[in-house]
Amino acid sequence: MLRFAALFFLLLSCASAQAFSQCTSKALAGPGAKVAEEGANPVEWGKYSYAGFSYKNQIGVVTSPDYGKTVGAPVTIVAGDYPATQLRLAASYEHVYAVWAEHIGDTFSLMFDASRDHGFAGSWGKPLSFGPFKPSLTQISADGPNVHIAYLQSDGTVAVLNSTDAGKHFSAPTGIAPGWGEIVIASLNSNVYVAWNTDVNGRFDVSLAVSHDGGATFEVQNISAGRPSSAREPIFALEQKSGRLSLIWREDVPVQGVYLQSLDNGATWSSPVAVDTPARQYMVVDDGKYIYLSYLPDGVVMYGVCQ
């Protein structure tokens, strides 16, 4: 789902070590600009943060080099011949990566570009097309020189493209398993994690694929198979120092979030914990000490901290 509006970049100004005191915003594009929901835009690395948007046939990215205190002018990384949409971003060190969909007639083409210098003008390469794909939200992760793109192939297979040289070259697609959509990906060193929804006879489940060789091969399991009802909308958080992996999804009956985590690179998982009901649209972040959740129960945005 896409949000249509004049696009704004929100900046959080911290008054103390404990609390945020104000939010400011800066218009980036629009009216008519689009931003894809469910994470991966904006992203940050160190003191740099990045946000992007699509507008008609254009993809634009902005950079803040100072923890969001200032925001540069939008950089148009592509102004093509076809409508562009579903932009996702990732960042690692000085590199910024973008993937998006280009709508060509009755098909969608998966596009990629990379900046070698913090998203600034003149630092982006020539956009690369990976060819047709099924228009479900694509996801991208980056750690060190590694870049991984998870997407749904035209035949409904969840697949991953892998790069070990900061997006200069990519492997052939690694097909994992059939899927419906709601794909998410996280990576750290040689470990790559992909989750997605399957739809079998009207029941939605969360499939989990784990790779320990940089995305070359995966082991797949239906991780929600033992739950009493459909499970939807998986979301990851991967703590970059310890490797702690969090996974949360939303179930249908009751409408609730279910959280679990792995401390051994996806080999074993904690028992599922129900978070709240009725609630949906969960997001999770791990800062190494605490795990933070946000979600939407009955139209009210909630925020929680797990220790």
Short mmCIF file of C-alpha atoms in Angstrom, two decimals:
data_model
loop_
_atom_site.label_atom_id
_atom_site.label_comp_id
_atom_site.label_asym_id
_atom_site.label_seq_id
_atom_site.Cartn_x
_atom_site.Cartn_y
_atom_site.Cartn_z
CA MET A 1 0.00 0.00 0.00
CA LEU A 2 1.29 3.47 -0.86
CA ARG A 3 0.79 6.76 0.91
CA PHE A 4 0.04 9.74 -1.37
CA ALA A 5 0.87 13.20 -0.06
CA ALA A 6 3.39 15.94 0.04
CA LEU A 7 6.31 14.00 1.49
CA PHE A 8 7.92 15.17 4.72
CA PHE A 9 11.11 14.13 6.51
CA LEU A 10 10.56 14.15 10.29
CA LEU A 11 13.48 15.08 12.52
CA LEU A 12 13.54 14.19 16.22
CA SER A 13 15.49 16.63 18.39
CA CYS A 14 16.69 15.19 21.68
CA ALA A 15 16.62 17.53 24.69
CA SER A 16 18.28 15.04 27.03
CA ALA A 17 19.62 11.50 27.07
CA GLN A 18 16.21 10.22 28.14
CA ALA A 19 13.56 12.07 26.17
CA PHE A 20 12.70 13.69 22.84
CA SER A 21 11.23 17.15 23.20
CA GLN A 22 10.16 18.13 19.69
CA CYS A 23 9.72 17.04 16.09
CA THR A 24 10.39 19.19 13.07
CA SER A 25 9.68 18.36 9.44
CA LYS A 26 10.85 19.40 6.01
CA ALA A 27 8.88 18.97 2.78
CA LEU A 28 10.78 16.84 0.25
CA ALA A 29 8.41 16.40 -2.67
CA GLY A 30 4.80 16.62 -3.71
CA PRO A 31 1.93 16.86 -3.72
CA GLY A 32 1.66 13.50 -5.49
CA ALA A 33 4.87 11.95 -4.13
CA LYS A 34 4.72 8.36 -2.88
CA VAL A 35 6.44 6.45 -0.11
CA ALA A 36 6.08 2.72 0.49
CA GLU A 37 5.14 1.72 4.02
CA GLU A 38 6.52 -0.96 6.35
CA GLY A 39 10.04 0.18 7.06
CA ALA A 40 13.25 0.54 4.97
CA ASN A 41 12.69 4.27 4.40
CA PRO A 42 14.15 6.28 6.12
CA VAL A 43 17.35 4.47 7.11
CA GLU A 44 20.49 5.51 8.98
CA TRP A 45 24.15 4.67 9.33
CA GLY A 46 26.18 6.49 11.97
CA LYS A 47 25.47 10.21 11.79
CA TYR A 48 23.97 9.90 8.29
CA SER A 49 20.27 9.36 7.63
CA TYR A 50 18.48 8.94 4.31
CA ALA A 51 14.92 9.22 3.05
CA GLY A 52 13.51 8.69 -0.41
CA PHE A 53 10.38 9.00 -2.51
CA SER A 54 8.95 8.28 -5.92
CA TYR A 55 7.22 10.94 -7.97
CA LYS A 56 5.77 10.01 -11.36
CA ASN A 57 8.79 8.59 -13.27
CA GLN A 58 11.37 9.80 -10.75
CA ILE A 59 13.16 8.38 -7.72
CA GLY A 60 14.61 10.89 -5.26
CA VAL A 61 16.79 10.53 -2.16
CA VAL A 62 17.80 13.06 0.48
CA THR A 63 20.71 12.93 2.92
CA SER A 64 21.15 14.31 6.40
CA PRO A 65 24.86 14.26 7.40
CA ASP A 66 24.39 15.37 11.02
CA TYR A 67 21.90 13.13 12.83
CA GLY A 68 18.97 14.84 11.14
CA LYS A 69 19.81 18.41 12.12
CA THR A 70 19.94 19.47 8.47
CA VAL A 71 18.63 17.83 5.30
CA GLY A 72 20.10 18.33 1.85
CA ALA A 73 18.19 18.97 -1.34
CA PRO A 74 16.63 15.91 -3.01
CA VAL A 75 18.89 14.08 -5.45
CA THR A 76 17.09 12.57 -8.43
CA ILE A 77 18.73 9.21 -9.03
CA VAL A 78 16.51 8.27 -11.94
CA ALA A 79 14.05 10.11 -14.18
CA GLY A 80 12.99 7.35 -16.54
CA ASP A 81 10.35 6.69 -19.14
CA TYR A 82 8.03 4.68 -16.88
CA PRO A 83 6.28 5.17 -13.52
CA ALA A 84 8.47 4.35 -10.51
CA THR A 85 7.16 3.16 -7.15
CA GLN A 86 7.79 0.99 -4.05
CA LEU A 87 11.17 2.52 -3.14
CA ARG A 88 13.20 0.76 -0.43
CA LEU A 89 16.55 1.93 0.99
CA ALA A 90 19.51 0.43 2.84
CA ALA A 91 22.82 1.91 4.03
CA SER A 92 26.19 0.63 5.19
CA TYR A 93 29.21 2.87 5.82
CA GLU A 94 29.37 5.36 2.93
CA HIS A 95 27.12 3.31 0.68
CA VAL A 96 23.41 3.89 0.10
CA TYR A 97 21.29 1.41 -1.84
CA ALA A 98 17.90 1.80 -3.48
CA VAL A 99 15.52 -0.72 -5.00
CA TRP A 100 12.21 0.11 -6.64
CA ALA A 101 9.63 -1.07 -9.16
CA GLU A 102 9.35 0.32 -12.66
CA HIS A 103 5.90 -0.14 -14.20
CA ILE A 104 6.26 -1.01 -17.89
CA GLY A 105 2.94 -1.79 -19.56
CA ASP A 106 1.48 -4.87 -17.88
CA THR A 107 4.71 -5.82 -16.09
CA PHE A 108 6.91 -4.54 -13.27
CA SER A 109 10.71 -4.49 -13.49
CA LEU A 110 12.92 -4.70 -10.39
CA MET A 111 15.43 -1.82 -10.37
CA PHE A 112 18.56 -1.11 -8.29
CA ASP A 113 21.06 1.68 -7.83
CA ALA A 114 23.87 2.45 -5.39
CA SER A 115 25.60 5.57 -4.13
CA ARG A 116 29.29 5.34 -3.24
CA ASP A 117 29.29 8.57 -1.21
CA HIS A 118 26.39 8.99 1.24
CA GLY A 119 23.73 9.57 -1.40
CA PHE A 120 25.14 12.88 -2.58
CA ALA A 121 24.68 14.21 -6.11
CA GLY A 122 27.13 12.63 -8.56
CA SER A 123 27.69 9.56 -6.37
CA TRP A 124 24.97 7.34 -7.89
CA GLY A 125 25.69 4.84 -10.62
CA LYS A 126 23.63 3.76 -13.61
CA PRO A 127 20.40 2.02 -12.53
CA LEU A 128 20.43 -1.76 -12.96
CA SER A 129 17.37 -3.78 -13.99
CA PHE A 130 16.90 -7.31 -12.66
CA GLY A 131 13.96 -7.87 -14.99
CA PRO A 132 10.30 -8.72 -14.34
CA PHE A 133 8.99 -9.59 -10.90
CA LYS A 134 5.67 -9.87 -9.09
CA PRO A 135 4.73 -6.46 -7.62
CA SER A 136 4.91 -7.33 -3.95
CA LEU A 137 7.00 -5.02 -1.76
CA THR A 138 10.68 -5.83 -2.31
CA GLN A 139 13.05 -5.69 0.66
CA ILE A 140 16.78 -4.94 0.91
CA SER A 141 19.39 -5.38 3.65
CA ALA A 142 23.03 -4.31 3.86
CA ASP A 143 25.87 -5.08 6.28
CA GLY A 144 29.48 -4.24 5.53
CA PRO A 145 30.02 -4.90 1.80
CA ASN A 146 27.11 -7.34 1.65
CA VAL A 147 23.81 -6.44 -0.03
CA HIS A 148 20.79 -8.75 -0.25
CA ILE A 149 17.54 -8.12 -2.12
CA ALA A 150 14.50 -10.29 -1.39
CA TYR A 151 11.59 -10.26 -3.82
CA LEU A 152 8.79 -12.29 -5.34
CA GLN A 153 9.55 -13.69 -8.77
CA SER A 154 6.92 -13.66 -11.50
CA ASP A 155 6.05 -17.32 -10.80
CA GLY A 156 5.46 -16.64 -7.08
CA THR A 157 8.84 -17.90 -5.82
CA VAL A 158 10.54 -15.93 -3.04
CA ALA A 159 14.09 -15.24 -4.23
CA VAL A 160 17.22 -13.41 -3.06
CA LEU A 161 19.91 -11.57 -5.00
CA ASN A 162 23.30 -11.33 -3.24
CA SER A 163 26.27 -8.99 -3.58
CA THR A 164 29.55 -9.14 -1.67
CA ASP A 165 31.11 -6.01 -3.20
CA ALA A 166 28.74 -3.21 -2.18
CA GLY A 167 26.32 -3.75 -5.04
CA LYS A 168 28.82 -3.68 -7.91
CA HIS A 169 27.94 -7.25 -8.89
CA PHE A 170 25.09 -9.58 -7.93
CA SER A 171 24.69 -13.33 -7.96
CA ALA A 172 22.05 -15.08 -10.00
CA PRO A 173 18.77 -15.23 -8.05
CA THR A 174 18.59 -17.85 -5.30
CA GLY A 175 15.06 -19.25 -5.40
CA ILE A 176 13.87 -20.21 -1.92
CA ALA A 177 10.24 -21.37 -1.86
CA PRO A 178 6.73 -20.37 -3.00
CA GLY A 179 5.25 -17.34 -1.28
CA TRP A 180 2.34 -14.92 -1.23
CA GLY A 181 4.02 -11.68 -0.17
CA GLU A 182 4.87 -9.59 2.94
CA ILE A 183 8.58 -10.39 2.49
CA VAL A 184 11.18 -9.17 5.01
CA ILE A 185 14.95 -9.70 5.12
CA ALA A 186 17.79 -9.14 7.60
CA SER A 187 21.49 -9.98 7.36
CA LEU A 188 24.73 -9.97 9.34
CA ASN A 189 27.98 -11.30 7.89
CA SER A 190 27.27 -14.74 6.37
CA ASN A 191 23.84 -15.05 8.00
CA VAL A 192 20.81 -14.05 5.95
CA TYR A 193 17.23 -14.31 7.19
CA VAL A 194 14.09 -14.08 5.05
CA ALA A 195 10.47 -14.37 6.17
CA TRP A 196 7.24 -14.11 4.20
CA ASN A 197 3.58 -15.05 4.12
CA THR A 198 2.22 -18.16 2.46
CA ASP A 199 -1.44 -18.72 1.60
CA VAL A 200 -2.55 -22.37 1.56
CA ASN A 201 -6.30 -22.98 1.31
CA GLY A 202 -7.07 -19.63 2.91
CA ARG A 203 -4.73 -19.99 5.90
CA PHE A 204 -1.83 -17.57 6.04
CA ASP A 205 1.40 -18.71 7.69
CA VAL A 206 4.88 -17.26 8.19
CA SER A 207 7.69 -19.08 6.43
CA LEU A 208 11.25 -18.53 7.63
CA ALA A 209 14.40 -19.17 5.58
CA VAL A 210 17.88 -19.10 7.12
CA SER A 211 21.19 -19.02 5.25
CA HIS A 212 24.67 -19.31 6.76
CA ASP A 213 26.55 -18.92 3.47
CA GLY A 214 25.65 -15.40 2.43
CA GLY A 215 22.36 -16.28 0.77
CA ALA A 216 23.65 -19.03 -1.51
CA THR A 217 21.49 -21.72 0.14
CA PHE A 218 18.60 -21.62 2.61
CA GLU A 219 16.85 -23.92 5.06
CA VAL A 220 13.10 -23.25 5.18
CA GLN A 221 10.49 -23.88 7.87
CA ASN A 222 6.87 -22.89 8.48
CA ILE A 223 7.54 -21.20 11.79
CA SER A 224 3.89 -20.39 12.57
CA ALA A 225 2.53 -23.85 11.70
CA GLY A 226 1.67 -24.71 15.31
CA ARG A 227 -0.31 -21.54 15.95
CA PRO A 228 -4.11 -21.73 16.22
CA SER A 229 -4.91 -19.28 13.41
CA SER A 230 -3.46 -17.47 10.42
CA ALA A 231 -0.24 -15.48 10.94
CA ARG A 232 0.48 -12.41 8.82
CA GLU A 233 2.85 -9.47 8.34
CA PRO A 234 6.20 -10.78 9.69
CA ILE A 235 8.72 -8.16 10.77
CA PHE A 236 12.41 -8.65 11.74
CA ALA A 237 14.84 -6.82 14.00
CA LEU A 238 18.50 -7.90 13.98
CA GLU A 239 20.86 -6.52 16.60
CA GLN A 240 24.11 -5.90 14.75
CA LYS A 241 26.57 -6.68 17.57
CA SER A 242 25.13 -9.74 19.28
CA GLY A 243 23.21 -11.12 16.31
CA ARG A 244 20.01 -11.38 18.36
CA LEU A 245 17.17 -11.87 15.91
CA SER A 246 13.61 -10.80 16.73
CA LEU A 247 10.52 -11.82 14.76
CA ILE A 248 6.99 -10.59 15.27
CA TRP A 249 3.79 -11.25 13.32
CA ARG A 250 0.08 -10.57 13.60
CA GLU A 251 -2.47 -13.36 14.09
CA ASP A 252 -6.14 -13.40 13.11
CA VAL A 253 -7.89 -15.12 16.04
CA PRO A 254 -7.50 -13.33 18.30
CA VAL A 255 -6.09 -10.32 16.46
CA GLN A 256 -2.80 -10.09 18.33
CA GLY A 257 0.94 -9.77 17.93
CA VAL A 258 3.23 -12.74 18.59
CA TYR A 259 6.91 -12.17 19.39
CA LEU A 260 9.81 -14.65 19.43
CA GLN A 261 13.60 -14.44 19.20
CA SER A 262 16.67 -16.46 18.31
CA LEU A 263 20.09 -16.17 19.96
CA ASP A 264 21.86 -18.76 17.78
CA ASN A 265 21.54 -17.43 14.22
CA GLY A 266 18.06 -18.81 13.65
CA ALA A 267 18.77 -22.40 14.74
CA THR A 268 16.35 -22.34 17.68
CA TRP A 269 13.63 -19.93 18.79
CA SER A 270 12.05 -18.86 22.05
CA SER A 271 8.46 -19.79 22.79
CA PRO A 272 5.99 -17.38 21.13
CA VAL A 273 4.76 -14.57 23.41
CA ALA A 274 1.43 -12.82 22.76
CA VAL A 275 1.92 -9.04 22.86
CA ASP A 276 -1.52 -7.42 22.86
CA THR A 277 -5.03 -7.88 21.50
CA PRO A 278 -6.71 -6.60 19.44
CA ALA A 279 -3.73 -5.09 17.63
CA ARG A 280 -2.00 -5.05 14.24
CA GLN A 281 0.75 -3.36 12.17
CA TYR A 282 3.63 -4.30 14.48
CA MET A 283 7.15 -2.94 14.17
CA VAL A 284 10.20 -3.98 16.23
CA VAL A 285 13.65 -2.48 16.91
CA ASP A 286 16.54 -3.87 19.01
CA ASP A 287 19.20 -1.48 20.34
CA GLY A 288 21.27 -4.23 22.02
CA LYS A 289 19.79 -3.72 25.49
CA TYR A 290 16.07 -3.24 24.97
CA ILE A 291 13.60 -4.39 22.32
CA TYR A 292 11.04 -1.79 21.26
CA LEU A 293 7.63 -2.52 19.76
CA SER A 294 5.06 -0.24 18.20
CA TYR A 295 1.61 -1.32 17.05
CA LEU A 296 -1.93 -0.17 16.39
CA PRO A 297 -4.72 -1.39 18.71
CA ASP A 298 -8.19 -0.06 17.83
CA GLY A 299 -6.77 2.95 16.02
CA VAL A 300 -4.46 4.05 18.88
CA VAL A 301 -0.70 3.85 18.30
CA MET A 302 1.01 1.99 21.16
CA TYR A 303 4.67 1.73 22.11
CA GLY A 304 6.31 -0.87 24.33
CA VAL A 305 9.75 -1.81 25.63
CA CYS A 306 10.90 -5.39 26.33
CA GLN A 307 13.88 -6.10 28.61
#
